[in-house]
mmCIF file of N, CA and C in Angstrom:
data_model
loop_
_atom_site.group_PDB
_atom_site.id
_atom_site.type_symbol
_atom_site.label_atom_id
_atom_site.label_comp_id
_atom_site.label_asym_id
_atom_site.label_seq_id
_atom_site.Cartn_x
_atom_site.Cartn_y
_atom_site.Cartn_z
ATOM 1 N N UNK A 72 56.294 33.023 -30.434
ATOM 2 C CA UNK A 72 56.327 31.815 -29.831
ATOM 3 C C UNK A 72 55.458 30.775 -29.344
ATOM 4 N N UNK A 73 55.401 29.703 -29.622
ATOM 5 C CA UNK A 73 54.659 28.248 -29.585
ATOM 6 C C UNK A 73 54.988 27.885 -28.320
ATOM 7 N N UNK A 74 54.387 26.692 -27.667
ATOM 8 C CA UNK A 74 55.108 26.073 -26.923
ATOM 9 C C UNK A 74 53.737 24.717 -27.253
ATOM 10 N N UNK A 75 54.275 23.687 -27.699
ATOM 11 C CA UNK A 75 53.287 22.363 -27.950
ATOM 12 C C UNK A 75 53.636 21.698 -26.597
ATOM 13 N N UNK A 76 52.726 20.682 -26.036
ATOM 14 C CA UNK A 76 52.819 20.044 -25.012
ATOM 15 C C UNK A 76 51.850 18.597 -25.420
ATOM 16 N N UNK A 77 52.383 17.510 -25.371
ATOM 17 C CA UNK A 77 51.740 16.344 -26.177
ATOM 18 C C UNK A 77 51.433 15.704 -24.935
ATOM 19 N N UNK A 78 50.562 14.662 -24.875
ATOM 20 C CA UNK A 78 49.787 13.938 -23.720
ATOM 21 C C UNK A 78 49.093 12.748 -24.371
ATOM 22 N N UNK A 79 48.987 11.911 -23.328
ATOM 23 C CA UNK A 79 48.211 10.392 -24.103
ATOM 24 C C UNK A 79 48.535 9.468 -24.406
ATOM 25 N N UNK A 80 50.195 9.275 -24.694
ATOM 26 C CA UNK A 80 50.596 7.989 -25.382
ATOM 27 C C UNK A 80 50.244 6.949 -24.239
ATOM 28 N N UNK A 81 50.753 5.738 -24.457
ATOM 29 C CA UNK A 81 51.167 4.669 -23.431
ATOM 30 C C UNK A 81 51.006 3.850 -24.571
ATOM 31 N N UNK A 82 50.898 2.410 -23.718
ATOM 32 C CA UNK A 82 50.924 0.840 -24.471
ATOM 33 C C UNK A 82 49.425 0.006 -24.645
ATOM 34 N N UNK A 83 49.624 -0.354 -26.363
ATOM 35 C CA UNK A 83 48.030 -0.975 -25.947
ATOM 36 C C UNK A 83 48.301 -2.550 -27.098
ATOM 37 N N UNK A 84 47.153 -2.913 -26.911
ATOM 38 C CA UNK A 84 47.317 -4.041 -27.981
ATOM 39 C C UNK A 84 46.937 -4.050 -29.268
ATOM 40 N N UNK A 85 47.640 -4.627 -29.856
ATOM 41 C CA UNK A 85 47.093 -4.816 -31.272
ATOM 42 C C UNK A 85 45.593 -4.630 -31.211
ATOM 43 N N UNK A 86 45.162 -3.360 -32.144
ATOM 44 C CA UNK A 86 43.666 -3.912 -32.536
ATOM 45 C C UNK A 86 43.131 -2.517 -31.225
ATOM 46 N N UNK A 87 44.179 -2.028 -30.813
ATOM 47 C CA UNK A 87 43.172 -1.061 -29.789
ATOM 48 C C UNK A 87 43.160 0.528 -30.164
ATOM 49 N N UNK A 88 43.067 1.295 -29.451
ATOM 50 C CA UNK A 88 42.710 2.562 -29.498
ATOM 51 C C UNK A 88 43.134 3.249 -28.503
ATOM 52 N N UNK A 89 43.453 4.735 -29.051
ATOM 53 C CA UNK A 89 44.261 5.814 -28.055
ATOM 54 C C UNK A 89 44.223 7.072 -28.753
ATOM 55 N N UNK A 90 44.413 7.594 -27.662
ATOM 56 C CA UNK A 90 44.027 9.428 -28.005
ATOM 57 C C UNK A 90 44.879 10.172 -27.358
ATOM 58 N N UNK A 91 45.523 11.061 -28.804
ATOM 59 C CA UNK A 91 46.634 11.725 -28.181
ATOM 60 C C UNK A 91 46.622 13.073 -28.520
ATOM 61 N N UNK A 92 47.029 13.638 -27.746
ATOM 62 C CA UNK A 92 46.404 15.250 -27.397
ATOM 63 C C UNK A 92 47.743 15.839 -27.345
ATOM 64 N N UNK A 93 47.906 17.321 -28.177
ATOM 65 C CA UNK A 93 48.675 18.535 -28.170
ATOM 66 C C UNK A 93 48.234 19.557 -27.646
ATOM 67 N N UNK A 94 48.606 20.104 -26.671
ATOM 68 C CA UNK A 94 48.055 21.481 -26.090
ATOM 69 C C UNK A 94 48.994 22.539 -26.683
ATOM 70 N N UNK A 95 48.373 23.765 -26.918
ATOM 71 C CA UNK A 95 49.216 24.890 -27.753
ATOM 72 C C UNK A 95 49.364 25.777 -26.901
ATOM 73 N N UNK A 96 50.141 26.560 -26.176
ATOM 74 C CA UNK A 96 50.287 27.780 -25.314
ATOM 75 C C UNK A 96 51.153 28.866 -26.369
ATOM 76 N N UNK A 97 51.022 30.005 -25.184
ATOM 77 C CA UNK A 97 51.746 31.001 -26.315
ATOM 78 C C UNK A 97 51.088 32.001 -27.641
ATOM 79 N N UNK A 98 51.484 32.436 -28.186
ATOM 80 C CA UNK A 98 51.186 32.728 -29.734
ATOM 81 C C UNK A 98 50.428 32.261 -30.324
ATOM 82 N N UNK A 99 49.172 31.012 -29.726
ATOM 83 C CA UNK A 99 48.949 30.557 -30.408
ATOM 84 C C UNK A 99 47.867 30.869 -31.918
ATOM 85 N N UNK A 100 47.454 31.978 -31.730
ATOM 86 C CA UNK A 100 47.284 32.913 -33.616
ATOM 87 C C UNK A 100 47.991 33.156 -34.399
ATOM 88 N N UNK A 101 49.273 32.082 -34.313
ATOM 89 C CA UNK A 101 50.608 32.274 -34.945
ATOM 90 C C UNK A 101 50.882 31.491 -35.872
ATOM 91 N N UNK A 102 50.236 30.395 -36.004
ATOM 92 C CA UNK A 102 50.679 29.153 -36.742
ATOM 93 C C UNK A 102 49.084 29.503 -38.069
ATOM 94 N N UNK A 103 49.427 28.070 -38.957
ATOM 95 C CA UNK A 103 48.366 27.710 -40.101
ATOM 96 C C UNK A 103 48.507 26.389 -40.007
ATOM 97 N N UNK A 104 49.433 25.763 -40.292
ATOM 98 C CA UNK A 104 48.987 24.021 -40.246
ATOM 99 C C UNK A 104 49.747 23.298 -39.129
ATOM 100 N N UNK A 105 49.004 22.330 -38.901
ATOM 101 C CA UNK A 105 49.524 21.551 -37.584
ATOM 102 C C UNK A 105 49.131 20.317 -37.931
ATOM 103 N N UNK A 106 50.223 19.659 -37.438
ATOM 104 C CA UNK A 106 50.704 18.120 -38.047
ATOM 105 C C UNK A 106 50.510 17.163 -36.580
ATOM 106 N N UNK A 107 50.766 16.077 -36.994
ATOM 107 C CA UNK A 107 51.434 14.941 -35.883
ATOM 108 C C UNK A 107 52.246 13.739 -37.132
ATOM 109 N N UNK A 108 53.670 13.666 -36.580
ATOM 110 C CA UNK A 108 54.497 13.287 -36.881
ATOM 111 C C UNK A 108 54.782 11.745 -36.384
ATOM 112 N N UNK A 109 55.560 11.114 -36.464
ATOM 113 C CA UNK A 109 56.263 10.175 -35.359
ATOM 114 C C UNK A 109 57.347 9.814 -35.675
ATOM 115 N N UNK A 110 58.487 8.706 -34.901
ATOM 116 C CA UNK A 110 59.528 8.911 -35.494
ATOM 117 C C UNK A 110 59.551 7.256 -34.829
ATOM 118 N N UNK A 111 60.130 6.139 -35.499
ATOM 119 C CA UNK A 111 60.333 4.789 -34.532
ATOM 120 C C UNK A 111 61.832 5.054 -34.704
ATOM 121 N N UNK A 112 62.064 3.931 -33.526
ATOM 122 C CA UNK A 112 63.849 3.616 -33.754
ATOM 123 C C UNK A 112 64.439 3.490 -34.844
ATOM 124 N N UNK A 113 65.886 4.249 -35.451
ATOM 125 C CA UNK A 113 66.579 3.874 -36.123
ATOM 126 C C UNK A 113 65.356 3.905 -37.631
ATOM 127 N N UNK A 114 64.275 4.823 -37.738
ATOM 128 C CA UNK A 114 63.968 5.504 -38.741
ATOM 129 C C UNK A 114 63.695 6.783 -39.083
ATOM 130 N N UNK A 115 63.533 7.240 -40.065
ATOM 131 C CA UNK A 115 63.063 8.509 -39.969
ATOM 132 C C UNK A 115 61.693 9.394 -39.722
ATOM 133 N N UNK A 116 61.741 10.629 -38.995
ATOM 134 C CA UNK A 116 60.589 10.771 -38.464
ATOM 135 C C UNK A 116 59.635 11.127 -39.831
ATOM 136 N N UNK A 117 58.343 10.750 -39.729
ATOM 137 C CA UNK A 117 57.678 11.057 -40.847
ATOM 138 C C UNK A 117 56.232 11.926 -40.862
ATOM 139 N N UNK A 118 55.772 12.062 -41.898
ATOM 140 C CA UNK A 118 54.313 12.507 -41.348
ATOM 141 C C UNK A 118 52.904 11.595 -41.069
ATOM 142 N N UNK A 119 52.456 11.573 -40.131
ATOM 143 C CA UNK A 119 50.904 10.875 -40.215
ATOM 144 C C UNK A 119 49.738 11.565 -40.509
ATOM 145 N N UNK A 120 49.861 12.330 -40.251
ATOM 146 C CA UNK A 120 48.262 13.824 -40.447
ATOM 147 C C UNK A 120 48.720 14.805 -40.357
ATOM 148 N N UNK A 121 48.066 15.987 -41.170
ATOM 149 C CA UNK A 121 48.382 17.215 -41.111
ATOM 150 C C UNK A 121 46.894 18.106 -41.260
ATOM 151 N N UNK A 122 46.517 19.178 -40.542
ATOM 152 C CA UNK A 122 45.166 19.661 -40.693
ATOM 153 C C UNK A 122 45.423 21.336 -40.860
ATOM 154 N N UNK A 123 44.496 21.742 -41.914
ATOM 155 C CA UNK A 123 44.127 23.278 -41.686
ATOM 156 C C UNK A 123 43.481 24.075 -41.364
ATOM 157 N N UNK A 124 42.236 23.257 -41.958
ATOM 158 C CA UNK A 124 41.289 23.048 -41.712
ATOM 159 C C UNK A 124 40.402 22.238 -41.491
ATOM 160 N N UNK A 125 38.953 21.481 -40.817
ATOM 161 C CA UNK A 125 38.286 20.281 -40.649
ATOM 162 C C UNK A 125 38.188 19.765 -42.197
ATOM 163 N N UNK A 126 37.992 20.665 -43.015
ATOM 164 C CA UNK A 126 38.369 20.240 -44.767
ATOM 165 C C UNK A 126 39.063 20.086 -45.465
ATOM 166 N N UNK A 127 40.049 20.029 -44.906
ATOM 167 C CA UNK A 127 41.725 20.071 -45.283
ATOM 168 C C UNK A 127 42.562 19.674 -44.598
ATOM 169 N N UNK A 128 42.375 18.019 -44.755
ATOM 170 C CA UNK A 128 43.599 17.380 -43.903
ATOM 171 C C UNK A 128 44.059 16.378 -44.949
ATOM 172 N N UNK A 129 45.421 15.577 -44.580
ATOM 173 C CA UNK A 129 46.043 14.780 -45.081
ATOM 174 C C UNK A 129 46.575 13.859 -44.159
ATOM 175 N N UNK A 130 46.424 12.410 -44.515
ATOM 176 C CA UNK A 130 46.500 11.210 -44.071
ATOM 177 C C UNK A 130 47.951 10.523 -44.763
ATOM 178 N N UNK A 131 48.598 9.569 -43.575
ATOM 179 C CA UNK A 131 49.757 9.069 -44.838
ATOM 180 C C UNK A 131 48.793 7.760 -45.084
ATOM 181 N N UNK A 132 48.818 7.280 -46.103
ATOM 182 C CA UNK A 132 48.563 6.046 -46.570
ATOM 183 C C UNK A 132 48.647 4.916 -45.522
ATOM 184 N N UNK A 133 49.735 4.770 -44.899
ATOM 185 C CA UNK A 133 49.515 3.623 -43.420
ATOM 186 C C UNK A 133 48.719 3.805 -42.644
ATOM 187 N N UNK A 134 48.223 4.833 -42.301
ATOM 188 C CA UNK A 134 46.862 5.179 -41.258
ATOM 189 C C UNK A 134 45.955 5.761 -41.894
ATOM 190 N N UNK A 135 45.264 5.834 -42.886
ATOM 191 C CA UNK A 135 44.094 6.222 -43.818
ATOM 192 C C UNK A 135 42.731 5.257 -43.498
ATOM 193 N N UNK A 136 41.702 5.439 -42.821
ATOM 194 C CA UNK A 136 40.998 4.658 -42.163
ATOM 195 C C UNK A 136 40.975 4.552 -40.861
ATOM 196 N N UNK A 137 41.882 4.360 -40.168
ATOM 197 C CA UNK A 137 42.423 4.241 -39.361
ATOM 198 C C UNK A 137 42.402 5.288 -38.276
ATOM 199 N N UNK A 138 43.328 6.542 -38.536
ATOM 200 C CA UNK A 138 43.693 7.859 -37.630
ATOM 201 C C UNK A 138 42.505 8.735 -37.927
ATOM 202 N N UNK A 139 42.660 9.163 -37.079
ATOM 203 C CA UNK A 139 41.602 10.843 -37.437
ATOM 204 C C UNK A 139 42.252 12.469 -36.846
ATOM 205 N N UNK A 140 42.962 13.027 -37.182
ATOM 206 C CA UNK A 140 43.614 14.286 -36.706
ATOM 207 C C UNK A 140 41.781 15.478 -36.741
ATOM 208 N N UNK A 141 42.093 16.182 -35.303
ATOM 209 C CA UNK A 141 41.061 16.639 -35.084
ATOM 210 C C UNK A 141 41.829 17.876 -34.635
ATOM 211 N N UNK A 142 41.167 18.959 -34.326
ATOM 212 C CA UNK A 142 41.447 20.228 -33.315
ATOM 213 C C UNK A 142 40.660 21.421 -32.913
ATOM 214 N N UNK A 143 40.472 21.579 -31.735
ATOM 215 C CA UNK A 143 39.476 22.119 -30.575
ATOM 216 C C UNK A 143 39.749 23.523 -30.394
ATOM 217 N N UNK A 144 39.576 24.904 -31.276
ATOM 218 C CA UNK A 144 40.355 25.795 -31.548
ATOM 219 C C UNK A 144 40.167 26.721 -30.078
ATOM 220 N N UNK A 145 39.089 26.219 -29.885
ATOM 221 C CA UNK A 145 38.756 27.345 -28.375
ATOM 222 C C UNK A 145 39.448 26.816 -27.233
ATOM 223 N N UNK A 146 39.997 25.587 -27.737
ATOM 224 C CA UNK A 146 40.949 25.129 -26.261
ATOM 225 C C UNK A 146 42.332 24.669 -27.107
ATOM 226 N N UNK A 147 42.611 25.265 -27.804
ATOM 227 C CA UNK A 147 44.098 25.498 -28.761
ATOM 228 C C UNK A 147 44.905 23.956 -28.623
ATOM 229 N N UNK A 148 43.606 23.209 -28.604
ATOM 230 C CA UNK A 148 44.245 21.308 -28.575
ATOM 231 C C UNK A 148 44.333 20.945 -30.213
ATOM 232 N N UNK A 149 45.080 19.883 -30.436
ATOM 233 C CA UNK A 149 45.054 19.000 -31.545
ATOM 234 C C UNK A 149 44.909 17.808 -31.259
ATOM 235 N N UNK A 150 44.154 16.786 -31.535
ATOM 236 C CA UNK A 150 44.024 15.310 -31.570
ATOM 237 C C UNK A 150 44.524 14.565 -32.603
ATOM 238 N N UNK A 151 44.790 13.471 -32.166
ATOM 239 C CA UNK A 151 45.019 12.564 -32.968
ATOM 240 C C UNK A 151 44.192 11.001 -32.454
ATOM 241 N N UNK A 152 42.994 10.670 -32.975
ATOM 242 C CA UNK A 152 42.359 9.496 -32.882
ATOM 243 C C UNK A 152 43.032 8.310 -33.875
ATOM 244 N N UNK A 153 43.480 7.565 -32.549
ATOM 245 C CA UNK A 153 43.914 6.245 -33.540
ATOM 246 C C UNK A 153 43.454 5.307 -32.836
ATOM 247 N N UNK A 154 42.919 3.964 -34.337
ATOM 248 C CA UNK A 154 41.771 3.263 -34.167
ATOM 249 C C UNK A 154 43.355 2.096 -34.709
ATOM 250 N N UNK A 155 42.377 0.489 -34.716
ATOM 251 C CA UNK A 155 42.705 -0.812 -34.893
ATOM 252 C C UNK A 155 44.698 -0.592 -35.085
ATOM 253 N N UNK A 156 45.118 -0.116 -33.939
ATOM 254 C CA UNK A 156 46.277 -0.184 -33.992
ATOM 255 C C UNK A 156 47.056 -1.007 -34.352
ATOM 256 N N UNK A 157 48.484 -1.081 -34.719
ATOM 257 C CA UNK A 157 49.188 -2.369 -35.508
ATOM 258 C C UNK A 157 50.660 -1.985 -34.615
ATOM 259 N N UNK A 158 51.258 -3.167 -34.630
ATOM 260 C CA UNK A 158 52.603 -3.095 -33.875
ATOM 261 C C UNK A 158 53.249 -2.158 -34.497
ATOM 262 N N UNK A 159 53.471 -1.951 -36.022
ATOM 263 C CA UNK A 159 54.115 -0.687 -36.958
ATOM 264 C C UNK A 159 53.644 0.520 -36.493
ATOM 265 N N UNK A 160 52.819 1.141 -35.835
ATOM 266 C CA UNK A 160 52.260 1.769 -35.131
ATOM 267 C C UNK A 160 53.152 2.697 -34.259
ATOM 268 N N UNK A 161 54.127 1.651 -33.520
ATOM 269 C CA UNK A 161 55.042 1.821 -32.694
ATOM 270 C C UNK A 161 55.860 3.094 -32.881
ATOM 271 N N UNK A 162 55.849 4.083 -31.942
ATOM 272 C CA UNK A 162 56.644 5.337 -32.525
ATOM 273 C C UNK A 162 56.579 6.552 -31.027
ATOM 274 N N UNK A 163 57.570 7.243 -31.552
ATOM 275 C CA UNK A 163 57.443 8.433 -30.779
ATOM 276 C C UNK A 163 56.726 9.577 -31.540
ATOM 277 N N UNK A 164 55.203 10.024 -31.059
ATOM 278 C CA UNK A 164 54.542 10.888 -31.872
ATOM 279 C C UNK A 164 54.514 12.694 -31.274
ATOM 280 N N UNK A 165 55.228 12.935 -32.219
ATOM 281 C CA UNK A 165 55.678 14.627 -32.203
ATOM 282 C C UNK A 165 54.384 15.304 -32.347
ATOM 283 N N UNK A 166 54.286 16.653 -31.841
ATOM 284 C CA UNK A 166 53.206 17.371 -32.807
ATOM 285 C C UNK A 166 53.853 18.686 -33.081
ATOM 286 N N UNK A 167 53.192 19.496 -33.768
ATOM 287 C CA UNK A 167 54.195 20.267 -34.869
ATOM 288 C C UNK A 167 52.999 21.253 -35.388
ATOM 289 N N UNK A 168 53.944 22.522 -35.646
ATOM 290 C CA UNK A 168 52.739 23.639 -36.057
ATOM 291 C C UNK A 168 53.793 24.300 -36.974
ATOM 292 N N UNK A 169 53.640 24.894 -38.074
ATOM 293 C CA UNK A 169 54.224 25.956 -39.012
ATOM 294 C C UNK A 169 53.314 27.281 -39.099
ATOM 295 N N UNK A 170 54.543 27.802 -39.058
ATOM 296 C CA UNK A 170 54.130 29.374 -38.935
ATOM 297 C C UNK A 170 53.970 30.018 -39.908
ATOM 298 N N UNK A 171 54.527 29.917 -40.920
ATOM 299 C CA UNK A 171 54.637 30.160 -42.258
ATOM 300 C C UNK A 171 53.000 30.216 -43.379
ATOM 301 N N UNK A 172 52.651 31.349 -43.593
ATOM 302 C CA UNK A 172 51.287 31.094 -44.210
ATOM 303 C C UNK A 172 52.104 30.977 -45.887
ATOM 304 N N UNK A 173 51.131 29.632 -46.435
ATOM 305 C CA UNK A 173 51.782 28.966 -47.342
ATOM 306 C C UNK A 173 50.474 28.311 -48.306
ATOM 307 N N UNK A 174 49.658 29.177 -48.305
ATOM 308 C CA UNK A 174 48.412 29.601 -49.003
ATOM 309 C C UNK A 174 47.265 28.653 -48.589
ATOM 310 N N UNK A 175 47.155 28.090 -47.586
ATOM 311 C CA UNK A 175 46.782 26.889 -47.353
ATOM 312 C C UNK A 175 46.832 25.946 -47.857
ATOM 313 N N UNK A 176 48.050 25.823 -47.746
ATOM 314 C CA UNK A 176 48.645 23.860 -47.883
ATOM 315 C C UNK A 176 49.340 23.734 -46.910
ATOM 316 N N UNK A 177 49.313 22.186 -46.665
ATOM 317 C CA UNK A 177 50.058 21.881 -44.969
ATOM 318 C C UNK A 177 51.207 21.017 -45.829
ATOM 319 N N UNK A 178 52.693 21.306 -45.360
ATOM 320 C CA UNK A 178 53.777 20.148 -45.829
ATOM 321 C C UNK A 178 53.794 19.382 -45.002
ATOM 322 N N UNK A 179 54.087 18.324 -45.589
ATOM 323 C CA UNK A 179 54.227 16.824 -44.677
ATOM 324 C C UNK A 179 55.992 16.647 -44.458
ATOM 325 N N UNK A 180 57.077 17.831 -44.923
ATOM 326 C CA UNK A 180 58.454 17.115 -44.725
ATOM 327 C C UNK A 180 58.520 18.338 -43.479
ATOM 328 N N UNK A 181 59.597 17.389 -42.280
ATOM 329 C CA UNK A 181 59.490 17.561 -41.280
ATOM 330 C C UNK A 181 60.098 19.785 -41.253
ATOM 331 N N UNK A 182 60.727 19.679 -42.145
ATOM 332 C CA UNK A 182 61.638 21.326 -42.422
ATOM 333 C C UNK A 182 60.536 22.376 -42.169
ATOM 334 N N UNK A 183 59.686 22.129 -43.159
ATOM 335 C CA UNK A 183 57.986 23.347 -42.776
ATOM 336 C C UNK A 183 57.648 23.429 -41.429
ATOM 337 N N UNK A 184 58.153 22.434 -40.255
ATOM 338 C CA UNK A 184 57.402 22.554 -39.416
ATOM 339 C C UNK A 184 58.056 23.715 -38.419
ATOM 340 N N UNK A 185 58.663 24.678 -38.065
ATOM 341 C CA UNK A 185 58.848 24.893 -37.141
ATOM 342 C C UNK A 185 58.616 25.415 -35.509
ATOM 343 N N UNK A 186 57.502 24.519 -34.679
ATOM 344 C CA UNK A 186 57.544 24.412 -33.737
ATOM 345 C C UNK A 186 57.076 23.020 -33.588
ATOM 346 N N UNK A 187 57.832 22.503 -32.637
ATOM 347 C CA UNK A 187 57.867 20.740 -32.128
ATOM 348 C C UNK A 187 57.498 20.915 -30.732
ATOM 349 N N UNK A 188 56.742 19.753 -30.181
ATOM 350 C CA UNK A 188 56.363 19.044 -28.815
ATOM 351 C C UNK A 188 57.490 18.463 -28.565
ATOM 352 N N UNK A 189 57.485 17.894 -27.183
ATOM 353 C CA UNK A 189 58.525 17.121 -26.944
ATOM 354 C C UNK A 189 58.634 15.230 -27.323
ATOM 355 N N UNK A 190 57.329 15.106 -27.353
ATOM 356 C CA UNK A 190 56.920 13.893 -28.186
ATOM 357 C C UNK A 190 55.861 13.113 -27.181
ATOM 358 N N UNK A 191 54.996 12.090 -27.052
ATOM 359 C CA UNK A 191 54.351 11.115 -26.835
ATOM 360 C C UNK A 191 55.333 9.408 -27.430
ATOM 361 N N UNK A 192 54.880 8.763 -25.992
ATOM 362 C CA UNK A 192 55.399 7.403 -27.085
ATOM 363 C C UNK A 192 53.625 6.803 -26.948
ATOM 364 N N UNK A 193 53.399 6.220 -27.794
ATOM 365 C CA UNK A 193 53.282 5.008 -28.361
ATOM 366 C C UNK A 193 53.444 3.276 -29.022
ATOM 367 N N UNK A 194 53.324 2.786 -27.805
ATOM 368 C CA UNK A 194 53.492 1.392 -28.206
ATOM 369 C C UNK A 194 52.258 0.315 -28.381
ATOM 370 N N UNK A 195 53.032 -0.481 -29.298
ATOM 371 C CA UNK A 195 51.680 -1.535 -29.985
ATOM 372 C C UNK A 195 52.104 -2.612 -29.803
ATOM 373 N N UNK A 196 51.497 -3.390 -28.995
ATOM 374 C CA UNK A 196 52.336 -4.650 -28.656
ATOM 375 C C UNK A 196 51.074 -6.165 -29.376
ATOM 376 N N UNK A 197 51.545 -6.862 -29.596
ATOM 377 C CA UNK A 197 51.533 -7.890 -31.206
ATOM 378 C C UNK A 197 50.193 -9.007 -29.871
#
């Protein structure tokens, strides 16, 4: 079992920055891909960024060039650095982990991730 705990969300004005974190506890050797997803009110949960290794990352088109996903394996922590934030980035952000080996490929669909955190709210005002 893996427990994921997000932190670092908050309110910021458009153009500002935030870094959210996800600490993993438990059997942290038992997952391969990790990702950040977000869900705005009335919308489906969507993938923001995923990571398998530092050189194997994915970003949604809407955040490319503004967000950076990274992980500190020594601290079992996943990060999402968010710069140049826009009001449309407002959402609940969730950390997720996939415990199945998929040949080094990280998927971007919700169903492929079997561990989830409780979420951290990010609100961007104009």
